[in-house]
PDB file of C-alpha atoms in Angstrom:
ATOM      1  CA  UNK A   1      67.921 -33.631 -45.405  1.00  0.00           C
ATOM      2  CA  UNK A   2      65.308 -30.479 -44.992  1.00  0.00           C
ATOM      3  CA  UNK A   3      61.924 -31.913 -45.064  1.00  0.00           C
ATOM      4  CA  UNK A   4      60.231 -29.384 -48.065  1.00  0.00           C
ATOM      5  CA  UNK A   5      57.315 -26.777 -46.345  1.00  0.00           C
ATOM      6  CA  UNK A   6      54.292 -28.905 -45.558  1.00  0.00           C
ATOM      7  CA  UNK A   7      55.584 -31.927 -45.110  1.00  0.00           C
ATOM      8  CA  UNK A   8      55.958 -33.291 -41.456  1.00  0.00           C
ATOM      9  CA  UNK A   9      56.005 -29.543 -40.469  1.00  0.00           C
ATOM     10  CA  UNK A  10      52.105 -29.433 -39.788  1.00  0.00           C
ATOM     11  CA  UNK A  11      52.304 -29.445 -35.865  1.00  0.00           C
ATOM     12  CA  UNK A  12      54.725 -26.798 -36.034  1.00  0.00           C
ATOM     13  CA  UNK A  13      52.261 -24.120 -37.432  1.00  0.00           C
ATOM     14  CA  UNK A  14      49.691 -25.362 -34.506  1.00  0.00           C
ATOM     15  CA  UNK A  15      48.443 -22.994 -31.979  1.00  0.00           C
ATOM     16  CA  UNK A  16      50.421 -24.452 -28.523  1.00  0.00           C
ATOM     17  CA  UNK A  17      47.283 -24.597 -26.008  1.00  0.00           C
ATOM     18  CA  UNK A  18      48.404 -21.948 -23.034  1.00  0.00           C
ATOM     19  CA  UNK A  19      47.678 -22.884 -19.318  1.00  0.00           C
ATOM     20  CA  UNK A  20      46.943 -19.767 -16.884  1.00  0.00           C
ATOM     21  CA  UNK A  21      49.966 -18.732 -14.713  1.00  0.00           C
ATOM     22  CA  UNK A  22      50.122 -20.302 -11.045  1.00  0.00           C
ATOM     23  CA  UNK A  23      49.506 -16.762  -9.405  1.00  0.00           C
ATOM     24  CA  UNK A  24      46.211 -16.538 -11.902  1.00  0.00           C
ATOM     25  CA  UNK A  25      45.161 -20.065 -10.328  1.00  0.00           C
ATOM     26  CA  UNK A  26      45.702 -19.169  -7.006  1.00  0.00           C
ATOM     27  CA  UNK A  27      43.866 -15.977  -7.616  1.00  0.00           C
ATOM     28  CA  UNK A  28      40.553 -17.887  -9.206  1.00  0.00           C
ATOM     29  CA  UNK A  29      40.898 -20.288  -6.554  1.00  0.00           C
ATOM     30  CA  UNK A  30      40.584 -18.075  -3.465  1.00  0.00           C
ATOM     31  CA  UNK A  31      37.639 -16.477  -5.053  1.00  0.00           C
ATOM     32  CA  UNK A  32      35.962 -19.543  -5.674  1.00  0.00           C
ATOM     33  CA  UNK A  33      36.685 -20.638  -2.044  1.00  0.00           C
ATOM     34  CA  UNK A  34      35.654 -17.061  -0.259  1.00  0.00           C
ATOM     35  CA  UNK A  35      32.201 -16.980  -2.900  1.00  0.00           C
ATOM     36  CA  UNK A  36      31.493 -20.179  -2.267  1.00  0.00           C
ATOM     37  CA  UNK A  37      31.413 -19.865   1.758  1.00  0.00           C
ATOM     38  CA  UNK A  38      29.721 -17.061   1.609  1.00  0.00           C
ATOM     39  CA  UNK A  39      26.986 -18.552  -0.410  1.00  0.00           C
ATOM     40  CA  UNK A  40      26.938 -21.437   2.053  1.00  0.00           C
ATOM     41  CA  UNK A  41      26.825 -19.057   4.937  1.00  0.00           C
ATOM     42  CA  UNK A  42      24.235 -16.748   3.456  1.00  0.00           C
ATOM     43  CA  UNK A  43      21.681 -20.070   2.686  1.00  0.00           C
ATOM     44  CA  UNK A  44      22.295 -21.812   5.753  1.00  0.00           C
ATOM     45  CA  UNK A  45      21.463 -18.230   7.679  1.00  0.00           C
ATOM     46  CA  UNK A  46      17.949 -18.112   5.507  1.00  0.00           C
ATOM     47  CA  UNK A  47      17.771 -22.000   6.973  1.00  0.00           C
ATOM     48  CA  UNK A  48      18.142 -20.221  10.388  1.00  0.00           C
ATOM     49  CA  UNK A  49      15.618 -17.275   9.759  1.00  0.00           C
ATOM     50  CA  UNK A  50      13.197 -19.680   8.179  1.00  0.00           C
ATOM     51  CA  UNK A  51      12.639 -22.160  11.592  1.00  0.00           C
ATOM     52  CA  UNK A  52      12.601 -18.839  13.509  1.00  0.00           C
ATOM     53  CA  UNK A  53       9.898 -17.575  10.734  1.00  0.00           C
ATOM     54  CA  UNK A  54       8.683 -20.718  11.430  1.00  0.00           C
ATOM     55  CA  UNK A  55       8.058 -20.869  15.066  1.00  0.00           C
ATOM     56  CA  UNK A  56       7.239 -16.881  14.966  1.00  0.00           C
ATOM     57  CA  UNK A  57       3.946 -17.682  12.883  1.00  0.00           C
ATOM     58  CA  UNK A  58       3.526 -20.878  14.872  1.00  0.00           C
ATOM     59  CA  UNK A  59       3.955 -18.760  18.688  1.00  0.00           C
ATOM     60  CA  UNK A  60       1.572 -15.816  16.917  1.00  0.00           C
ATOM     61  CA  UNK A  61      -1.266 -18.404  15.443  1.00  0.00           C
ATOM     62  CA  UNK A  62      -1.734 -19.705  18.954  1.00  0.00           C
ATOM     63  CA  UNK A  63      -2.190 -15.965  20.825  1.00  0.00           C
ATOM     64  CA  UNK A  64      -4.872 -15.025  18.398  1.00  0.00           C
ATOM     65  CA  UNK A  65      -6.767 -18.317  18.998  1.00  0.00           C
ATOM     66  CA  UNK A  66      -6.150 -18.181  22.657  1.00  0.00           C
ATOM     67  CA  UNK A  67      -8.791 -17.120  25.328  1.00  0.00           C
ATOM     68  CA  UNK A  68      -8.120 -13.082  26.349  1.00  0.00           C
ATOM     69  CA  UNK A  69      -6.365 -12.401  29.166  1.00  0.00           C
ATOM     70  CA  UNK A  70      -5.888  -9.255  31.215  1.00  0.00           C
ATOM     71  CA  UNK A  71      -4.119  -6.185  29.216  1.00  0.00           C
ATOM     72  CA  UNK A  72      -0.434  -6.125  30.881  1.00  0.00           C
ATOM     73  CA  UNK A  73      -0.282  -3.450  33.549  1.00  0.00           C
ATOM     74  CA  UNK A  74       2.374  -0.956  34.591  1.00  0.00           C
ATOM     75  CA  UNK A  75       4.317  -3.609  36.520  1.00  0.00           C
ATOM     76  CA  UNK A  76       4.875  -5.698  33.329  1.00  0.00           C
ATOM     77  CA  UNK A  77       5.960  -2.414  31.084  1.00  0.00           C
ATOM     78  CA  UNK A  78       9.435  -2.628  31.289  1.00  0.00           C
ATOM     79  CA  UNK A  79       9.720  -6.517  30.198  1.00  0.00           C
ATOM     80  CA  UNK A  80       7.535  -6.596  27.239  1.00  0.00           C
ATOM     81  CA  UNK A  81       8.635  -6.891  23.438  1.00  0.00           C
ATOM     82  CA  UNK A  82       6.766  -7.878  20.266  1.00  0.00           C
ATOM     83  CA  UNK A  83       8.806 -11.604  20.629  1.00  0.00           C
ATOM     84  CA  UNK A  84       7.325 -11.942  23.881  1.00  0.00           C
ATOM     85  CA  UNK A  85       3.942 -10.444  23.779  1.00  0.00           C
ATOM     86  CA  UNK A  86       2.567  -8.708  20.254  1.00  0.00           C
ATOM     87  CA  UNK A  87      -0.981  -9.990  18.997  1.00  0.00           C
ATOM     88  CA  UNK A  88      -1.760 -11.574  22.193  1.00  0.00           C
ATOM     89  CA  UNK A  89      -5.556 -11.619  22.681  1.00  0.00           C
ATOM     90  CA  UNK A  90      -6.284  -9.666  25.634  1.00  0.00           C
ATOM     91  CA  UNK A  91      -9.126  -7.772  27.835  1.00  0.00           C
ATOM     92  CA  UNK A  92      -9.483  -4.828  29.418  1.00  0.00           C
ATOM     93  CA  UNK A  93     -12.285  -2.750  31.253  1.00  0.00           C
ATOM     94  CA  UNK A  94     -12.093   1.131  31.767  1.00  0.00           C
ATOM     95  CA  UNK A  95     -13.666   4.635  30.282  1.00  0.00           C
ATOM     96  CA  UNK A  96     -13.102   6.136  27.161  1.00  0.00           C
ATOM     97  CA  UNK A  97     -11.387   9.789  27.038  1.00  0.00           C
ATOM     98  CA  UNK A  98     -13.175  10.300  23.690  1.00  0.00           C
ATOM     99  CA  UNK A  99     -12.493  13.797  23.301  1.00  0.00           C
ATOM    100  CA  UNK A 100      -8.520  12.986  22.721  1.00  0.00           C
ATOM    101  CA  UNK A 101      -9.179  10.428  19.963  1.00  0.00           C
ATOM    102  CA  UNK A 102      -6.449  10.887  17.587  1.00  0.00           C
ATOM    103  CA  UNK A 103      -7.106   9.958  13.629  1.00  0.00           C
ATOM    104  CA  UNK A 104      -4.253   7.591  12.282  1.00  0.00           C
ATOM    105  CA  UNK A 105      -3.829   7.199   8.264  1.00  0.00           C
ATOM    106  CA  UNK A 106      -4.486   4.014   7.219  1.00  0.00           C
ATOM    107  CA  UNK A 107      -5.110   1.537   4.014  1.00  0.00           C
ATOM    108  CA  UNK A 108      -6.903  -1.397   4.414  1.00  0.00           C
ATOM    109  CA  UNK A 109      -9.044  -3.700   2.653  1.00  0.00           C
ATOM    110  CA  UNK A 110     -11.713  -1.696   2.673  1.00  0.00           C
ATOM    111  CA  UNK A 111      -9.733   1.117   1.251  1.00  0.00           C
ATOM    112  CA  UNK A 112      -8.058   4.341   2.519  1.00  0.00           C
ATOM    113  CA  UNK A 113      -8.879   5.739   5.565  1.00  0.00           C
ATOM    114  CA  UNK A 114      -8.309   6.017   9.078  1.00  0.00           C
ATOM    115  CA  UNK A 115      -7.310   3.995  12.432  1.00  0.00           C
ATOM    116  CA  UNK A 116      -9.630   5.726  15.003  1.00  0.00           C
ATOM    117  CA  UNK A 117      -7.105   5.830  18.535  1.00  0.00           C
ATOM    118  CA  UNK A 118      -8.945   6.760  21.600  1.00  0.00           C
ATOM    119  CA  UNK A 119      -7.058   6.224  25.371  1.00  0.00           C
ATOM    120  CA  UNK A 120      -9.010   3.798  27.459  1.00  0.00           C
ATOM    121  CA  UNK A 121      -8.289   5.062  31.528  1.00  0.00           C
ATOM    122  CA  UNK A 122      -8.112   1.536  32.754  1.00  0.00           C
ATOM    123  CA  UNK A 123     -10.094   0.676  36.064  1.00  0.00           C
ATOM    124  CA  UNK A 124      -9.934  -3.310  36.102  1.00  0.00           C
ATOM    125  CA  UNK A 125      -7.570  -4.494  38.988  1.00  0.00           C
ATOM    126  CA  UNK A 126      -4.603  -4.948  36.950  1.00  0.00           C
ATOM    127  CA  UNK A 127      -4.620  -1.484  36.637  1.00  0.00           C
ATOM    128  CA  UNK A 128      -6.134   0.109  39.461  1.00  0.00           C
ATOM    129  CA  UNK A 129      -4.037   3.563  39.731  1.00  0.00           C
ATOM    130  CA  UNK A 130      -5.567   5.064  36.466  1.00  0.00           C
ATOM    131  CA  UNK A 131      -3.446   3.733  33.888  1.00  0.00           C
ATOM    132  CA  UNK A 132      -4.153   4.340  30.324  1.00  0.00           C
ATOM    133  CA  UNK A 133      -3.845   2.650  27.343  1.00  0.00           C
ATOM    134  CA  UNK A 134      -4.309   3.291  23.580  1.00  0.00           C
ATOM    135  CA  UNK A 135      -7.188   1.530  21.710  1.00  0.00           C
ATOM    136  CA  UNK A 136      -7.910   1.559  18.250  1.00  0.00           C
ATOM    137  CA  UNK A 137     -11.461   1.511  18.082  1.00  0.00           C
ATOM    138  CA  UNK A 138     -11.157   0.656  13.946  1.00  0.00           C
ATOM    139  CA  UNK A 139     -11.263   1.904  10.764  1.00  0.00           C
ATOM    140  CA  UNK A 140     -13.431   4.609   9.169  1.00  0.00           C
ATOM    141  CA  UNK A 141     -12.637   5.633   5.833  1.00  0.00           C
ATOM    142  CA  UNK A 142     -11.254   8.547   4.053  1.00  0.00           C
ATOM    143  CA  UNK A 143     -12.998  11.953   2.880  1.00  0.00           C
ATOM    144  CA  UNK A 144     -16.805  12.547   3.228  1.00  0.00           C
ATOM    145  CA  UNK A 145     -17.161   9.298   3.977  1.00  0.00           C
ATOM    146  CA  UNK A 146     -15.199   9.847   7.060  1.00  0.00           C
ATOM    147  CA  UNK A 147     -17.650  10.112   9.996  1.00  0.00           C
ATOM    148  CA  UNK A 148     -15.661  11.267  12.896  1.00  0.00           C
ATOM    149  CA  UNK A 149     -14.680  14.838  13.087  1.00  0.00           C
ATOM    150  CA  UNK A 150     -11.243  15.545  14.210  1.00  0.00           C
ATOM    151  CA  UNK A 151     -10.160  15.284  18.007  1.00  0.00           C
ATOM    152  CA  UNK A 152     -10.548  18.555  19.715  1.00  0.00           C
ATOM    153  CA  UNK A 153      -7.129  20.140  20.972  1.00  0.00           C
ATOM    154  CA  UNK A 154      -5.926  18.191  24.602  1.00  0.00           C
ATOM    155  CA  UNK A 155      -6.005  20.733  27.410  1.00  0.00           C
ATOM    156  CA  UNK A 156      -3.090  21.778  29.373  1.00  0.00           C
ATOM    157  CA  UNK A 157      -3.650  19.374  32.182  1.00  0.00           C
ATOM    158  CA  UNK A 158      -3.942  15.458  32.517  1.00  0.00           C
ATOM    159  CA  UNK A 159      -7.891  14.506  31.430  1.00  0.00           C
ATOM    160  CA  UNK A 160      -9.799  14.010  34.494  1.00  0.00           C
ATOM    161  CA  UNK A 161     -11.583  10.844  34.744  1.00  0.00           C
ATOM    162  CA  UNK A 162     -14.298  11.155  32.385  1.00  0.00           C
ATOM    163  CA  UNK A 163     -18.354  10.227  33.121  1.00  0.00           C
ATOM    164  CA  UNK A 164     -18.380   7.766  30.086  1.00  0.00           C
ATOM    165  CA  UNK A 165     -19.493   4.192  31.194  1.00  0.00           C
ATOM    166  CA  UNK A 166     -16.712   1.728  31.940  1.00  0.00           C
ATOM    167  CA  UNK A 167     -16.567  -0.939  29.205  1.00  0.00           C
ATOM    168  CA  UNK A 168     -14.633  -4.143  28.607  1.00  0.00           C
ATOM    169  CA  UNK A 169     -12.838  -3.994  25.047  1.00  0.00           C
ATOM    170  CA  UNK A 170     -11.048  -7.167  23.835  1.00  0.00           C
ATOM    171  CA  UNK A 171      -8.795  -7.191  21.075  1.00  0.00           C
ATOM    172  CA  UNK A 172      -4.985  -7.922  19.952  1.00  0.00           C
ATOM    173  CA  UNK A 173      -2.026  -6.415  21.997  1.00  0.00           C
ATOM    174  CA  UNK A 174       0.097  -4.503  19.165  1.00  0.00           C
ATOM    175  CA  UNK A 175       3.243  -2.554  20.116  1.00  0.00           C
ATOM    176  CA  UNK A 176       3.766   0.619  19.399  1.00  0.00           C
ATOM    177  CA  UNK A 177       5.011   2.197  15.775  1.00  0.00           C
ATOM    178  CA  UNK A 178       7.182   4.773  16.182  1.00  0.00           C
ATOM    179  CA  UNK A 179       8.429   7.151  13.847  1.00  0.00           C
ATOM    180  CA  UNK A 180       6.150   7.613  10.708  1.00  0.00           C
ATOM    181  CA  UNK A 181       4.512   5.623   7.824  1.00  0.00           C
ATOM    182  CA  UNK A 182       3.603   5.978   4.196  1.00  0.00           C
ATOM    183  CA  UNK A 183       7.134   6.993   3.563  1.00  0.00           C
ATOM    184  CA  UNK A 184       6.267  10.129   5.738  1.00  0.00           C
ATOM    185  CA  UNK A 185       6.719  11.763   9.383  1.00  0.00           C
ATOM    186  CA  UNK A 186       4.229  11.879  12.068  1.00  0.00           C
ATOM    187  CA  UNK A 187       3.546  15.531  12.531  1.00  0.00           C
ATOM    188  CA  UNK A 188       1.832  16.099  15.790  1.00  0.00           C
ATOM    189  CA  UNK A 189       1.662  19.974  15.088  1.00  0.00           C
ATOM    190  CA  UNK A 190      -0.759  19.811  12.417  1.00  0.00           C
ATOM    191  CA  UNK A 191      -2.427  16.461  13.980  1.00  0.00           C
ATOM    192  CA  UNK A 192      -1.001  14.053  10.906  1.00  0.00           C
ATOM    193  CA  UNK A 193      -0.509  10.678  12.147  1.00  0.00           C
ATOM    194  CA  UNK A 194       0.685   7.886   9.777  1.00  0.00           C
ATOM    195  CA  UNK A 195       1.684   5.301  11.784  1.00  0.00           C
ATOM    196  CA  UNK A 196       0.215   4.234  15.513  1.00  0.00           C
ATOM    197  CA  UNK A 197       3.280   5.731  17.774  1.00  0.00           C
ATOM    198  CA  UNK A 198       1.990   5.298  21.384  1.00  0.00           C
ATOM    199  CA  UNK A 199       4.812   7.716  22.667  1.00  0.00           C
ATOM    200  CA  UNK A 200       4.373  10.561  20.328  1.00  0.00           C
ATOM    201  CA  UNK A 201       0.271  10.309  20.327  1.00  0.00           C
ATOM    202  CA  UNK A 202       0.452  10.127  24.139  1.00  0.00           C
ATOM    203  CA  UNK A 203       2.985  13.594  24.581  1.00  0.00           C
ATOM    204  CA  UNK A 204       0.866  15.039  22.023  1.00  0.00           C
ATOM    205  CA  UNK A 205      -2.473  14.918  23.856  1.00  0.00           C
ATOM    206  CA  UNK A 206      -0.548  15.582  27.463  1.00  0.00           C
ATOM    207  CA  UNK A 207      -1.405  11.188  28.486  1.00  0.00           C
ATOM    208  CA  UNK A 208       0.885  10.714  31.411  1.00  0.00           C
ATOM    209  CA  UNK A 209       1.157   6.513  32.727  1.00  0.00           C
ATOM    210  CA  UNK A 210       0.403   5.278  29.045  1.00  0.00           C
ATOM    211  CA  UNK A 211       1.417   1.752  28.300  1.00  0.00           C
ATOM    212  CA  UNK A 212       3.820   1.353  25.540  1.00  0.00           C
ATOM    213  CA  UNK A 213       1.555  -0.719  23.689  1.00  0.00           C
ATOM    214  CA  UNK A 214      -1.499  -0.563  22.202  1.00  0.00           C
ATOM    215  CA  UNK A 215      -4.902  -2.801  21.351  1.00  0.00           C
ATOM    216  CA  UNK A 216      -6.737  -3.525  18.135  1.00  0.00           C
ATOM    217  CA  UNK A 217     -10.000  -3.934  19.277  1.00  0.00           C
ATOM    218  CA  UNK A 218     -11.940  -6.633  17.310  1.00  0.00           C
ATOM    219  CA  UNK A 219     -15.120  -6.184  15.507  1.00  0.00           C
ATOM    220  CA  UNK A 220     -17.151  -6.993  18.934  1.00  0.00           C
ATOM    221  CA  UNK A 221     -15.879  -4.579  20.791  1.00  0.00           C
ATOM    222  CA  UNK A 222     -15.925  -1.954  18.575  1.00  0.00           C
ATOM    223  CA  UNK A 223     -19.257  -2.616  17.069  1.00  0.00           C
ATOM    224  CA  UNK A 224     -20.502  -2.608  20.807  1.00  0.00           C
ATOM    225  CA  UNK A 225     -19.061   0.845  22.556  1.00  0.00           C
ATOM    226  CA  UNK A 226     -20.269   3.983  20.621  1.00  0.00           C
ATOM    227  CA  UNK A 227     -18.483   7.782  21.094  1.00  0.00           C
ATOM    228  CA  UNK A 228     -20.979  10.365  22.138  1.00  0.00           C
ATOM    229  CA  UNK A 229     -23.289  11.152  19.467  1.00  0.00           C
ATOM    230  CA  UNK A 230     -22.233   8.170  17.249  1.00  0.00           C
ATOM    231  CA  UNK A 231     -25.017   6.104  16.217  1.00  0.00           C
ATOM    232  CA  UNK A 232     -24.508   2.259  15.501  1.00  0.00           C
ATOM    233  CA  UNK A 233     -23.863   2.671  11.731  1.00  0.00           C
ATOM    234  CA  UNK A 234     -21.221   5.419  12.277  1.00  0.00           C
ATOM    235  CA  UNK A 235     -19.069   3.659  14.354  1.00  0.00           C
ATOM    236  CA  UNK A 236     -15.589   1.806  13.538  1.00  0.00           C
ATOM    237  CA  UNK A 237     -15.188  -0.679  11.956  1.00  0.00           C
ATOM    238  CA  UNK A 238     -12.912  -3.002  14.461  1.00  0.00           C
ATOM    239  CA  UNK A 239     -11.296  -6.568  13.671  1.00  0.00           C
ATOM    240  CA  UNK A 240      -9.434  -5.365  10.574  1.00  0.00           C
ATOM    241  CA  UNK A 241      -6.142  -6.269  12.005  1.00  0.00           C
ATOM    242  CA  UNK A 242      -3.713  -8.026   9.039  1.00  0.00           C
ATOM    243  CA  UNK A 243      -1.593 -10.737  10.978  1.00  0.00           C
ATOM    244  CA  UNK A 244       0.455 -11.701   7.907  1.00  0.00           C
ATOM    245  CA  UNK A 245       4.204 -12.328   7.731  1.00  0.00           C
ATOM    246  CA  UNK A 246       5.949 -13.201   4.582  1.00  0.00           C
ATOM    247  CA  UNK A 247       7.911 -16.227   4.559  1.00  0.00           C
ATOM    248  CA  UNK A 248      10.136 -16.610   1.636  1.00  0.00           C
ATOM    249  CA  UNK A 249      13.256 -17.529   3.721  1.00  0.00           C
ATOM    250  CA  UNK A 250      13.587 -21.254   1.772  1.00  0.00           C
ATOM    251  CA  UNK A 251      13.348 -19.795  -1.848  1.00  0.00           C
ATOM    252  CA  UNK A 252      16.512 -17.562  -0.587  1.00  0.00           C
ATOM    253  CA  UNK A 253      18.241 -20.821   0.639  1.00  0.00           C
ATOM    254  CA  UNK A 254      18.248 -22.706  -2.129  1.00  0.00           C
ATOM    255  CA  UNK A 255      19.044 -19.703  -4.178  1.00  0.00           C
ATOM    256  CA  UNK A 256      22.040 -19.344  -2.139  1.00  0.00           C
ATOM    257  CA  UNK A 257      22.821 -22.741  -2.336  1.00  0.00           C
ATOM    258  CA  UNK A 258      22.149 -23.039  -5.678  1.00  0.00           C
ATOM    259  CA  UNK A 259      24.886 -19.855  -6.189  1.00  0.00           C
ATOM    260  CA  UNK A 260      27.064 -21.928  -4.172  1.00  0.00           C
ATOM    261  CA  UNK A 261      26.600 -24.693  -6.422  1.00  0.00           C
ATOM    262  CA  UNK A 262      27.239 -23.333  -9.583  1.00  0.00           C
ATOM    263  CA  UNK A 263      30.447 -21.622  -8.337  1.00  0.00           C
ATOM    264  CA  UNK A 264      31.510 -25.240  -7.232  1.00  0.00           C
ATOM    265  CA  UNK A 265      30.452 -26.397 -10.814  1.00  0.00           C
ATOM    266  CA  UNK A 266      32.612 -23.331 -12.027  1.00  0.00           C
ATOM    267  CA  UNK A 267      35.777 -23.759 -10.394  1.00  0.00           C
ATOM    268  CA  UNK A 268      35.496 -27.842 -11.129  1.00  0.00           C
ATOM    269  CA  UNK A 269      35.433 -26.736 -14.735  1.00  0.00           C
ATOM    270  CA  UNK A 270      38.235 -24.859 -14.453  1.00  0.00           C
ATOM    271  CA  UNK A 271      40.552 -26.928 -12.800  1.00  0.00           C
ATOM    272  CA  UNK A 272      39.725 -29.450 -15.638  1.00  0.00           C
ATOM    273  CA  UNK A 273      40.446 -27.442 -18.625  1.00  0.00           C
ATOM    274  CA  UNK A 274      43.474 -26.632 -16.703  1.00  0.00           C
ATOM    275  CA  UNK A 275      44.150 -29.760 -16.928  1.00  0.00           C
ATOM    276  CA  UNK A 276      43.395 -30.610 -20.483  1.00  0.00           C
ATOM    277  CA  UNK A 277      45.435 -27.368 -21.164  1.00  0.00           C
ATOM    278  CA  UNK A 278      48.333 -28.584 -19.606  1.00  0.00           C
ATOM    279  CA  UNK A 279      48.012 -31.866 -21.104  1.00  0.00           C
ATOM    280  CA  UNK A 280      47.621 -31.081 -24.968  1.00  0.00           C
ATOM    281  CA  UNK A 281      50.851 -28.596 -24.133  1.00  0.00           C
ATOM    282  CA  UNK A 282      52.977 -31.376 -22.847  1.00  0.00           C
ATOM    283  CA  UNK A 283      51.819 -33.408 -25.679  1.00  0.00           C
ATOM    284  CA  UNK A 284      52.176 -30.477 -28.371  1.00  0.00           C
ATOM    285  CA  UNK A 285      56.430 -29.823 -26.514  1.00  0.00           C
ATOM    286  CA  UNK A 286      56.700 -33.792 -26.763  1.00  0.00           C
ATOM    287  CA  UNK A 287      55.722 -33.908 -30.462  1.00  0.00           C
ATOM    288  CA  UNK A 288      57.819 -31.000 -31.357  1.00  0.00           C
ATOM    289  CA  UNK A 289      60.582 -32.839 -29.394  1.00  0.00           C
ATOM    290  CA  UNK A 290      60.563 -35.662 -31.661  1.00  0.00           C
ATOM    291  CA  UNK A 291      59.822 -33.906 -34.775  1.00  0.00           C
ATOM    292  CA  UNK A 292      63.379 -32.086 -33.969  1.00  0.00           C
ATOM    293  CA  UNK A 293      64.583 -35.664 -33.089  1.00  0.00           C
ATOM    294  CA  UNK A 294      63.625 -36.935 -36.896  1.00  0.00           C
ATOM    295  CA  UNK A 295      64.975 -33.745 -38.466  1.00  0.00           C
ATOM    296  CA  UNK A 296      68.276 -34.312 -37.151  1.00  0.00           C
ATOM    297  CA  UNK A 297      67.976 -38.063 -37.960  1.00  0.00           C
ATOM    298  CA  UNK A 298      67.271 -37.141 -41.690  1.00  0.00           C
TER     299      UNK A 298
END
């Protein structure tokens, strides 16, 4: 006997739940797999980077509250790098060359302005054969405000040794910034500097046996040694130097952890509708199975 439309037939105009194909599965699960490693990797690299951070701050905190020592000479050149040696407090005694002072842009605190670089032709004994390094006597600022006219042209041949008084400058051991700043070039032509570049500021004034470094002086030193003609209120001001290093290193861990996380969540989610999927159609081809079974029996 046909069973008349609507009656027992109800499961037979229900949608059959669909389960993805095995090559889809596969697919979604070797993306979760490759996402979620690299999430892993990327958060447990920040981990890395942040006890390096870490230590960095640590190693740099203790040079800056350490006793001076003598500026490295030419012996110790070739061995130094920032790891190893940047913004440690150091001394050194020679004679300004005040005439090749070279104006470097620069924004600080105390607004825009410039870094005041003059060479320093070393004379203490760790430098006995005339060596010369880079000091940045401070900052003076921008426009008529500005107080030091710009360095006169460097002369064909290496500076002789000037009659300025030795002095002993102390300040923090910075390497050198090559390239530019300020999203701009240094152009030695036209004497614009915007960023410190030992290198470039030493070819440009003709500087032969310059170290490959450079030294903020602090506020005592450059409050204490005047240029020719500079009175106390003109000079730099020195100590300005911004040791700062962002450390955001565990907020990107656990974001990449947390990414790693959710993609976890993700794929468990879809492995158990999956499931349920499969499930309600086994159920759904078992019902239909016996409503085909009853249909025969009536």
């Amino acid at each position: 006997m046909t069973k008349p439309a609507g009656q027992g037939g109800a499961s037979s105009g229900e949608a059959t739940p669909r389960s993805h194909s095995l090559a889809a599965l596969v697919t979604l699960a070797v993306c979760a797999a490759l996402a979620f490693t690299g999430f892993v990797a990327l958060g447990t690299w920040q981990v890395q980077r942040l006890q390096w951070k870490t230590a960095l701050i640590e190693r740099v905190e203790q040079r800056i509250h350490a006793d001076p020592v003598a500026a490295p000479g030419p012996q110790r050149w070739p061995q130094m790098t920032a790891l190893s040696d940047e913004y440690r407090r150091v001394s050194i005694t020679g004679s300004f060359l005040h005439e090749l002072t070279t104006l470097v842009q620069a924004s600080t605190t105390l607004g825009a302005g410039y870094w005041v670089m003059t060479p320093l032709r070393s004379a203490d004994g760790s430098s006995a054969d005339g060596s010369i390094v880079l000091i940045n006597r401070g900052f003076i600022p921008a426009g008529p405000a500005g107080r030091i006219a710009a360095p006169a042209a460097a002369t064909n041949a290496a500076p002789a040794a000037q009659a300025a008084p030795a002095v002993t400058v102390t300040g923090l051991l910075r390497m050198s910034q090559p390239g530019g700043g300020f999203l701009r070039q240094n152009d030695p032509l036209n004497k614009r500097w915007y960023s410190r570049d030992v290198e470039a500021i030493a070819t440009a004034s003709k500087l032969s046996r310059v170290a490959p470094y450079f030294v903020d002086a602090d506020a005592a030193s450059a409050s204490a040694h005047a240029a020719p003609g500079e009175s106390a209120a003109d000079r730099p001001i020195g100590g300005l130097t911004v040791v700062s290093f962002p450390n955001n290193h565990l907020v990107y861990a656990l974001t990449w952890y947390a990414l790693a996380l959710m993609t976890a969540a993700a794929a468990f989610w879809v492995a158990r509708e999956e499931r349920r999927t499969r499930r309600a159609a086994g159920e759904a081809g078992r019902r239909r199975d016996q409503d085909s079974e009853n249909g025969r029996t009536d």
